[in-house]
PDB file of C-alpha atoms in Angstrom:
ATOM      1  CA  MET A   1     -45.864 -68.681 -13.138  1.00  0.00           C
ATOM      2  CA  SER A   2     -48.962 -70.788 -12.402  1.00  0.00           C
ATOM      3  CA  ARG A   3     -52.002 -70.872 -14.640  1.00  0.00           C
ATOM      4  CA  ALA A   4     -53.972 -68.863 -12.070  1.00  0.00           C
ATOM      5  CA  GLN A   5     -51.268 -66.213 -11.940  1.00  0.00           C
ATOM      6  CA  LYS A   6     -51.218 -65.965 -15.719  1.00  0.00           C
ATOM      7  CA  GLU A   7     -54.977 -65.476 -15.747  1.00  0.00           C
ATOM      8  CA  GLU A   8     -54.721 -62.740 -13.104  1.00  0.00           C
ATOM      9  CA  ALA A   9     -51.834 -60.921 -14.768  1.00  0.00           C
ATOM     10  CA  PRO A  10     -52.962 -57.646 -16.357  1.00  0.00           C
ATOM     11  CA  VAL A  11     -53.181 -57.668 -20.113  1.00  0.00           C
ATOM     12  CA  LYS A  12     -50.883 -55.076 -21.662  1.00  0.00           C
ATOM     13  CA  GLN A  13     -52.874 -52.907 -24.020  1.00  0.00           C
ATOM     14  CA  ARG A  14     -51.413 -52.397 -27.445  1.00  0.00           C
ATOM     15  CA  ARG A  15     -50.743 -48.826 -28.434  1.00  0.00           C
ATOM     16  CA  THR A  16     -52.813 -47.337 -31.195  1.00  0.00           C
ATOM     17  CA  GLN A  17     -51.319 -46.482 -34.562  1.00  0.00           C
ATOM     18  CA  LYS A  18     -51.579 -42.803 -33.646  1.00  0.00           C
ATOM     19  CA  GLU A  19     -49.681 -43.372 -30.395  1.00  0.00           C
ATOM     20  CA  ARG A  20     -46.953 -45.330 -32.159  1.00  0.00           C
ATOM     21  CA  ALA A  21     -46.630 -42.630 -34.804  1.00  0.00           C
ATOM     22  CA  GLU A  22     -46.337 -39.895 -32.176  1.00  0.00           C
ATOM     23  CA  THR A  23     -43.706 -41.893 -30.300  1.00  0.00           C
ATOM     24  CA  MET A  24     -41.662 -42.285 -33.473  1.00  0.00           C
ATOM     25  CA  ARG A  25     -42.031 -38.605 -34.344  1.00  0.00           C
ATOM     26  CA  GLN A  26     -40.872 -37.629 -30.848  1.00  0.00           C
ATOM     27  CA  ARG A  27     -37.944 -40.005 -31.122  1.00  0.00           C
ATOM     28  CA  LEU A  28     -36.811 -38.278 -34.304  1.00  0.00           C
ATOM     29  CA  VAL A  29     -37.218 -34.828 -32.764  1.00  0.00           C
ATOM     30  CA  ASP A  30     -35.228 -35.843 -29.675  1.00  0.00           C
ATOM     31  CA  ALA A  31     -32.463 -37.216 -31.892  1.00  0.00           C
ATOM     32  CA  THR A  32     -32.441 -33.995 -33.915  1.00  0.00           C
ATOM     33  CA  LEU A  33     -31.873 -31.933 -30.767  1.00  0.00           C
ATOM     34  CA  ILE A  34     -29.097 -34.228 -29.587  1.00  0.00           C
ATOM     35  CA  CYS A  35     -27.407 -33.855 -32.980  1.00  0.00           C
ATOM     36  CA  LEU A  36     -27.729 -30.065 -32.912  1.00  0.00           C
ATOM     37  CA  ALA A  37     -26.043 -29.921 -29.509  1.00  0.00           C
ATOM     38  CA  SER A  38     -23.256 -32.376 -30.347  1.00  0.00           C
ATOM     39  CA  ASP A  39     -22.700 -32.021 -34.107  1.00  0.00           C
ATOM     40  CA  GLY A  40     -23.942 -28.509 -34.904  1.00  0.00           C
ATOM     41  CA  TYR A  41     -26.466 -27.506 -37.554  1.00  0.00           C
ATOM     42  CA  ALA A  42     -24.283 -28.562 -40.501  1.00  0.00           C
ATOM     43  CA  GLY A  43     -23.702 -31.975 -38.934  1.00  0.00           C
ATOM     44  CA  THR A  44     -27.384 -32.552 -38.242  1.00  0.00           C
ATOM     45  CA  THR A  45     -28.102 -34.521 -41.392  1.00  0.00           C
ATOM     46  CA  ILE A  46     -31.000 -36.905 -41.839  1.00  0.00           C
ATOM     47  CA  SER A  47     -28.516 -39.785 -41.893  1.00  0.00           C
ATOM     48  CA  ARG A  48     -27.052 -38.657 -38.569  1.00  0.00           C
ATOM     49  CA  VAL A  49     -30.494 -38.268 -36.996  1.00  0.00           C
ATOM     50  CA  ILE A  50     -31.419 -41.781 -38.145  1.00  0.00           C
ATOM     51  CA  GLU A  51     -28.214 -43.098 -36.576  1.00  0.00           C
ATOM     52  CA  VAL A  52     -28.818 -41.368 -33.231  1.00  0.00           C
ATOM     53  CA  ALA A  53     -32.527 -42.280 -33.135  1.00  0.00           C
ATOM     54  CA  LYS A  54     -31.722 -45.889 -34.095  1.00  0.00           C
ATOM     55  CA  VAL A  55     -34.567 -46.082 -36.586  1.00  0.00           C
ATOM     56  CA  SER A  56     -34.894 -47.310 -40.158  1.00  0.00           C
ATOM     57  CA  ARG A  57     -33.877 -45.054 -43.021  1.00  0.00           C
ATOM     58  CA  GLY A  58     -37.479 -44.702 -44.119  1.00  0.00           C
ATOM     59  CA  ALA A  59     -38.796 -43.587 -40.709  1.00  0.00           C
ATOM     60  CA  PRO A  60     -38.292 -39.799 -41.165  1.00  0.00           C
ATOM     61  CA  VAL A  61     -40.144 -39.776 -44.485  1.00  0.00           C
ATOM     62  CA  HIS A  62     -43.416 -40.744 -42.785  1.00  0.00           C
ATOM     63  CA  HIS A  63     -43.236 -37.795 -40.383  1.00  0.00           C
ATOM     64  CA  PHE A  64     -41.261 -35.004 -42.053  1.00  0.00           C
ATOM     65  CA  PRO A  65     -41.166 -34.138 -45.764  1.00  0.00           C
ATOM     66  CA  ASN A  66     -37.611 -32.802 -45.510  1.00  0.00           C
ATOM     67  CA  LYS A  67     -34.841 -31.768 -43.124  1.00  0.00           C
ATOM     68  CA  ASN A  68     -36.233 -28.247 -42.724  1.00  0.00           C
ATOM     69  CA  ALA A  69     -39.536 -29.621 -41.430  1.00  0.00           C
ATOM     70  CA  MET A  70     -37.692 -31.796 -38.920  1.00  0.00           C
ATOM     71  CA  ILE A  71     -35.564 -28.853 -37.771  1.00  0.00           C
ATOM     72  CA  ALA A  72     -38.668 -26.670 -37.396  1.00  0.00           C
ATOM     73  CA  ALA A  73     -40.339 -29.324 -35.233  1.00  0.00           C
ATOM     74  CA  ALA A  74     -37.187 -29.588 -33.125  1.00  0.00           C
ATOM     75  CA  ALA A  75     -37.067 -25.801 -32.682  1.00  0.00           C
ATOM     76  CA  GLU A  76     -40.670 -25.688 -31.464  1.00  0.00           C
ATOM     77  CA  HIS A  77     -40.048 -28.594 -29.107  1.00  0.00           C
ATOM     78  CA  LEU A  78     -36.893 -26.975 -27.800  1.00  0.00           C
ATOM     79  CA  ALA A  79     -38.799 -23.781 -27.053  1.00  0.00           C
ATOM     80  CA  TYR A  80     -41.093 -25.611 -24.638  1.00  0.00           C
ATOM     81  CA  ARG A  81     -38.086 -27.169 -22.932  1.00  0.00           C
ATOM     82  CA  MET A  82     -36.432 -23.763 -22.479  1.00  0.00           C
ATOM     83  CA  TYR A  83     -39.651 -22.356 -21.003  1.00  0.00           C
ATOM     84  CA  SER A  84     -39.549 -25.246 -18.543  1.00  0.00           C
ATOM     85  CA  LEU A  85     -35.938 -24.432 -17.611  1.00  0.00           C
ATOM     86  CA  LEU A  86     -36.871 -20.799 -17.026  1.00  0.00           C
ATOM     87  CA  GLY A  87     -39.805 -21.902 -14.906  1.00  0.00           C
ATOM     88  CA  LYS A  88     -37.512 -23.916 -12.643  1.00  0.00           C
ATOM     89  CA  ALA A  89     -35.201 -20.925 -12.280  1.00  0.00           C
ATOM     90  CA  ILE A  90     -38.094 -18.635 -11.357  1.00  0.00           C
ATOM     91  CA  SER A  91     -39.479 -21.105  -8.812  1.00  0.00           C
ATOM     92  CA  ARG A  92     -36.350 -20.723  -6.692  1.00  0.00           C
ATOM     93  CA  LEU A  93     -36.731 -16.961  -6.316  1.00  0.00           C
ATOM     94  CA  GLU A  94     -39.350 -17.200  -3.585  1.00  0.00           C
ATOM     95  CA  SER A  95     -36.730 -17.977  -0.914  1.00  0.00           C
ATOM     96  CA  SER A  96     -34.040 -15.627  -2.221  1.00  0.00           C
ATOM     97  CA  ASP A  97     -32.867 -12.548  -0.326  1.00  0.00           C
ATOM     98  CA  ASP A  98     -31.538 -10.952  -3.518  1.00  0.00           C
ATOM     99  CA  ARG A  99     -34.158 -11.692  -6.125  1.00  0.00           C
ATOM    100  CA  LEU A 100     -32.808  -9.307  -8.729  1.00  0.00           C
ATOM    101  CA  HIS A 101     -29.364 -10.905  -8.817  1.00  0.00           C
ATOM    102  CA  GLU A 102     -30.785 -14.400  -8.469  1.00  0.00           C
ATOM    103  CA  LEU A 103     -33.128 -13.849 -11.416  1.00  0.00           C
ATOM    104  CA  ILE A 104     -30.232 -12.846 -13.656  1.00  0.00           C
ATOM    105  CA  TYR A 105     -27.852 -15.513 -12.379  1.00  0.00           C
ATOM    106  CA  ALA A 106     -30.474 -18.273 -12.510  1.00  0.00           C
ATOM    107  CA  SER A 107     -31.314 -17.335 -16.096  1.00  0.00           C
ATOM    108  CA  TRP A 108     -27.624 -17.574 -16.947  1.00  0.00           C
ATOM    109  CA  LYS A 109     -27.023 -20.907 -15.205  1.00  0.00           C
ATOM    110  CA  ASP A 110     -30.307 -22.645 -15.965  1.00  0.00           C
ATOM    111  CA  ILE A 111     -30.765 -21.530 -19.567  1.00  0.00           C
ATOM    112  CA  PHE A 112     -27.693 -20.070 -21.232  1.00  0.00           C
ATOM    113  CA  GLN A 113     -25.277 -22.613 -19.784  1.00  0.00           C
ATOM    114  CA  GLN A 114     -27.376 -25.638 -20.694  1.00  0.00           C
ATOM    115  CA  PRO A 115     -27.046 -27.975 -23.720  1.00  0.00           C
ATOM    116  CA  GLU A 116     -30.487 -26.825 -24.812  1.00  0.00           C
ATOM    117  CA  TYR A 117     -29.110 -23.365 -25.458  1.00  0.00           C
ATOM    118  CA  VAL A 118     -26.227 -24.847 -27.474  1.00  0.00           C
ATOM    119  CA  ALA A 119     -28.833 -26.463 -29.723  1.00  0.00           C
ATOM    120  CA  MET A 120     -30.853 -23.258 -29.839  1.00  0.00           C
ATOM    121  CA  ASN A 121     -27.791 -21.227 -30.761  1.00  0.00           C
ATOM    122  CA  GLU A 122     -27.110 -23.572 -33.671  1.00  0.00           C
ATOM    123  CA  LEU A 123     -30.645 -22.907 -34.889  1.00  0.00           C
ATOM    124  CA  LEU A 124     -30.177 -19.182 -34.344  1.00  0.00           C
ATOM    125  CA  GLN A 125     -27.105 -19.163 -36.576  1.00  0.00           C
ATOM    126  CA  ALA A 126     -28.870 -21.248 -39.221  1.00  0.00           C
ATOM    127  CA  SER A 127     -31.836 -18.868 -39.199  1.00  0.00           C
ATOM    128  CA  HIS A 128     -29.667 -16.228 -40.915  1.00  0.00           C
ATOM    129  CA  ARG A 129     -30.256 -18.175 -44.119  1.00  0.00           C
ATOM    130  CA  ASP A 130     -33.718 -19.539 -43.399  1.00  0.00           C
ATOM    131  CA  PRO A 131     -36.553 -16.973 -43.018  1.00  0.00           C
ATOM    132  CA  GLU A 132     -39.043 -19.629 -41.885  1.00  0.00           C
ATOM    133  CA  LEU A 133     -36.715 -20.790 -39.124  1.00  0.00           C
ATOM    134  CA  ALA A 134     -36.022 -17.144 -38.221  1.00  0.00           C
ATOM    135  CA  ASP A 135     -39.753 -16.619 -37.618  1.00  0.00           C
ATOM    136  CA  ILE A 136     -39.802 -19.601 -35.242  1.00  0.00           C
ATOM    137  CA  ILE A 137     -36.778 -18.332 -33.303  1.00  0.00           C
ATOM    138  CA  LEU A 138     -38.234 -14.820 -33.140  1.00  0.00           C
ATOM    139  CA  GLN A 139     -41.435 -16.146 -31.597  1.00  0.00           C
ATOM    140  CA  LEU A 140     -39.362 -18.085 -29.073  1.00  0.00           C
ATOM    141  CA  TRP A 141     -37.525 -14.948 -27.950  1.00  0.00           C
ATOM    142  CA  VAL A 142     -40.754 -12.944 -27.794  1.00  0.00           C
ATOM    143  CA  ASN A 143     -42.444 -15.594 -25.632  1.00  0.00           C
ATOM    144  CA  GLY A 144     -39.368 -15.981 -23.447  1.00  0.00           C
ATOM    145  CA  PHE A 145     -39.193 -12.224 -22.959  1.00  0.00           C
ATOM    146  CA  GLU A 146     -42.858 -12.117 -21.935  1.00  0.00           C
ATOM    147  CA  VAL A 147     -42.279 -14.862 -19.364  1.00  0.00           C
ATOM    148  CA  LEU A 148     -39.280 -13.022 -17.932  1.00  0.00           C
ATOM    149  CA  THR A 149     -41.050  -9.666 -17.740  1.00  0.00           C
ATOM    150  CA  ASP A 150     -44.058 -11.270 -16.006  1.00  0.00           C
ATOM    151  CA  CYS A 151     -41.661 -12.574 -13.390  1.00  0.00           C
ATOM    152  CA  VAL A 152     -39.997  -9.162 -13.010  1.00  0.00           C
ATOM    153  CA  ASP A 153     -43.377  -7.429 -12.668  1.00  0.00           C
ATOM    154  CA  HIS A 154     -44.318  -9.915  -9.949  1.00  0.00           C
ATOM    155  CA  TYR A 155     -41.184  -9.644  -7.801  1.00  0.00           C
ATOM    156  CA  LEU A 156     -39.733  -6.204  -8.574  1.00  0.00           C
ATOM    157  CA  GLU A 157     -40.797  -2.589  -8.955  1.00  0.00           C
ATOM    158  CA  PRO A 158     -39.091   0.518 -10.380  1.00  0.00           C
ATOM    159  CA  ILE A 159     -37.252   2.917  -8.100  1.00  0.00           C
ATOM    160  CA  ASP A 160     -37.761   5.787 -10.516  1.00  0.00           C
ATOM    161  CA  ASP A 161     -39.174   6.372 -13.991  1.00  0.00           C
ATOM    162  CA  THR A 162     -35.798   6.773 -15.744  1.00  0.00           C
ATOM    163  CA  PHE A 163     -36.216   3.485 -17.597  1.00  0.00           C
ATOM    164  CA  LYS A 164     -39.070   1.084 -18.212  1.00  0.00           C
ATOM    165  CA  MET A 165     -38.578  -2.296 -16.567  1.00  0.00           C
ATOM    166  CA  ASN A 166     -39.316  -4.079 -19.843  1.00  0.00           C
ATOM    167  CA  ASP A 167     -36.554  -2.144 -21.602  1.00  0.00           C
ATOM    168  CA  LEU A 168     -34.086  -3.156 -18.912  1.00  0.00           C
ATOM    169  CA  MET A 169     -35.068  -6.810 -19.376  1.00  0.00           C
ATOM    170  CA  VAL A 170     -34.534  -6.571 -23.146  1.00  0.00           C
ATOM    171  CA  ILE A 171     -30.988  -5.332 -22.510  1.00  0.00           C
ATOM    172  CA  THR A 172     -30.478  -8.074 -19.910  1.00  0.00           C
ATOM    173  CA  GLN A 173     -31.525 -10.766 -22.367  1.00  0.00           C
ATOM    174  CA  TRP A 174     -29.158  -9.422 -25.027  1.00  0.00           C
ATOM    175  CA  ILE A 175     -26.287  -9.256 -22.521  1.00  0.00           C
ATOM    176  CA  LEU A 176     -26.810 -12.886 -21.518  1.00  0.00           C
ATOM    177  CA  ARG A 177     -26.993 -14.005 -25.139  1.00  0.00           C
ATOM    178  CA  GLY A 178     -23.792 -12.117 -25.928  1.00  0.00           C
ATOM    179  CA  MET A 179     -22.004 -13.731 -22.998  1.00  0.00           C
ATOM    180  CA  ALA A 180     -23.227 -17.132 -24.110  1.00  0.00           C
ATOM    181  CA  GLU A 181     -21.540 -16.582 -27.481  1.00  0.00           C
ATOM    182  CA  ASP A 182     -18.156 -16.572 -25.705  1.00  0.00           C
ATOM    183  CA  GLN A 183     -18.652 -19.666 -23.568  1.00  0.00           C
ATOM    184  CA  HIS A 184     -16.749 -21.897 -25.995  1.00  0.00           C
ATOM    185  CA  LEU A 185     -13.622 -19.776 -25.353  1.00  0.00           C
ATOM    186  CA  ARG A 186     -13.375 -21.382 -21.909  1.00  0.00           C
ATOM    187  CA  PHE A 187     -13.338 -18.227 -19.830  1.00  0.00           C
ATOM    188  CA  ASP A 188     -12.963 -18.655 -16.085  1.00  0.00           C
ATOM    189  CA  GLU A 189     -16.493 -18.912 -14.697  1.00  0.00           C
ATOM    190  CA  LYS A 190     -15.578 -16.230 -12.148  1.00  0.00           C
ATOM    191  CA  ILE A 191     -15.306 -13.714 -14.995  1.00  0.00           C
ATOM    192  CA  PHE A 192     -18.907 -14.328 -16.005  1.00  0.00           C
ATOM    193  CA  GLY A 193     -19.982 -14.135 -12.367  1.00  0.00           C
ATOM    194  CA  LYS A 194     -18.183 -10.817 -11.949  1.00  0.00           C
ATOM    195  CA  TYR A 195     -20.002  -9.142 -14.822  1.00  0.00           C
ATOM    196  CA  LEU A 196     -23.358 -10.690 -13.965  1.00  0.00           C
ATOM    197  CA  LYS A 197     -23.037  -9.164 -10.500  1.00  0.00           C
ATOM    198  CA  LEU A 198     -21.920  -5.848 -12.012  1.00  0.00           C
ATOM    199  CA  TRP A 199     -24.987  -5.743 -14.259  1.00  0.00           C
ATOM    200  CA  SER A 200     -27.321  -6.676 -11.420  1.00  0.00           C
ATOM    201  CA  ASN A 201     -25.804  -3.796  -9.396  1.00  0.00           C
ATOM    202  CA  VAL A 202     -26.559  -1.447 -12.292  1.00  0.00           C
ATOM    203  CA  LEU A 203     -30.138  -2.712 -12.408  1.00  0.00           C
ATOM    204  CA  ALA A 204     -30.425  -2.320  -8.631  1.00  0.00           C
ATOM    205  CA  GLN A 205     -30.144   1.427  -9.134  1.00  0.00           C
ATOM    206  CA  HIS A 206     -33.455   1.328 -10.992  1.00  0.00           C
ATOM    207  CA  LEU A 207     -35.290  -1.727  -9.622  1.00  0.00           C
ATOM    208  CA  LYS A 208     -36.039  -2.997  -6.126  1.00  0.00           C
ATOM    209  CA  PRO A 209     -37.820  -6.061  -4.680  1.00  0.00           C
ATOM    210  CA  LYS A 210     -41.486  -5.687  -3.810  1.00  0.00           C
ATOM    211  CA  LEU A 211     -42.193  -6.115  -0.117  1.00  0.00           C
ATOM    212  CA  ASN A 212     -44.089  -9.120   1.250  1.00  0.00           C
ATOM    213  CA  VAL A 213     -44.298 -10.998  -2.067  1.00  0.00           C
ATOM    214  CA  THR A 214     -44.009 -14.685  -1.189  1.00  0.00           C
ATOM    215  CA  SER A 215     -46.144 -16.293  -3.867  1.00  0.00           C
ATOM    216  CA  PRO A 216     -44.822 -17.442  -7.243  1.00  0.00           C
ATOM    217  CA  PRO A 217     -45.719 -15.448 -10.358  1.00  0.00           C
ATOM    218  CA  PRO A 218     -48.762 -16.510 -12.386  1.00  0.00           C
ATOM    219  CA  LYS A 219     -48.090 -19.560 -14.548  1.00  0.00           C
ATOM    220  CA  PRO A 220     -47.461 -18.428 -18.139  1.00  0.00           C
ATOM    221  CA  LYS A 221     -49.747 -19.846 -20.806  1.00  0.00           C
ATOM    222  CA  VAL A 222     -46.732 -21.249 -22.683  1.00  0.00           C
ATOM    223  CA  TRP A 223     -46.125 -23.618 -19.751  1.00  0.00           C
ATOM    224  CA  GLY A 224     -49.393 -25.390 -20.357  1.00  0.00           C
ATOM    225  CA  SER A 225     -49.973 -28.965 -21.383  1.00  0.00           C
ATOM    226  CA  LYS A 226     -47.530 -28.706 -24.271  1.00  0.00           C
ATOM    227  CA  VAL A 227     -44.431 -28.332 -22.104  1.00  0.00           C
ATOM    228  CA  TYR A 228     -42.486 -31.385 -23.161  1.00  0.00           C
ATOM    229  CA  GLN A 229     -39.667 -33.092 -21.309  1.00  0.00           C
ATOM    230  CA  LEU A 230     -36.590 -33.723 -23.397  1.00  0.00           C
ATOM    231  CA  PRO A 231     -33.855 -36.248 -22.743  1.00  0.00           C
ATOM    232  CA  SER A 232     -30.610 -34.943 -21.296  1.00  0.00           C
ATOM    233  CA  LEU A 233     -28.461 -33.581 -24.095  1.00  0.00           C
TER     234      LEU A 233
END
């Protein structure tokens, strides 16, 4: 490179201490989520997180006082990622001819069959013994339910007043979570598809698509500027 080229080359700005600290914190959180998905809650030790993150042994101390604080940060971060996954699933409903079934099936494929849910399920199991973590997980489910019901209200309407739509979505969420508990048993995927279709047929007796709705549902507040992108788990 000539002297003139060197003079014209843009000068790379150094990151601030705050930016470097945030990058390191995010690196630890990402590593924590990877460990949860691959090693389970019990295997997600600080030593293992350090190994996966490829950082010094003292790095976590500057950002998290203990393992529980690191897990809590990972749970919050994971919640934003799961909202993002749900958002992608919902965005595909606009062109669907069977929005009710597609909503259920997309939720199953794009959330409950993803590594993010494996990590979340590890946290869910751990929350049995950790009230603080349980509060975080509860808020996640509440927010996720609100996002799902907003989508249902936008695309569907009740056929009769036998059941409230929100109540049907609560049952749907619990069914999907129960099915997800059995995924590790290696059932034939067709079995899951069969019962997803059966449940959507049951719902179709009480819900129907709204006519002439071609716009996406309003963007939920939880998909604001804090929706983070996680590495592939």
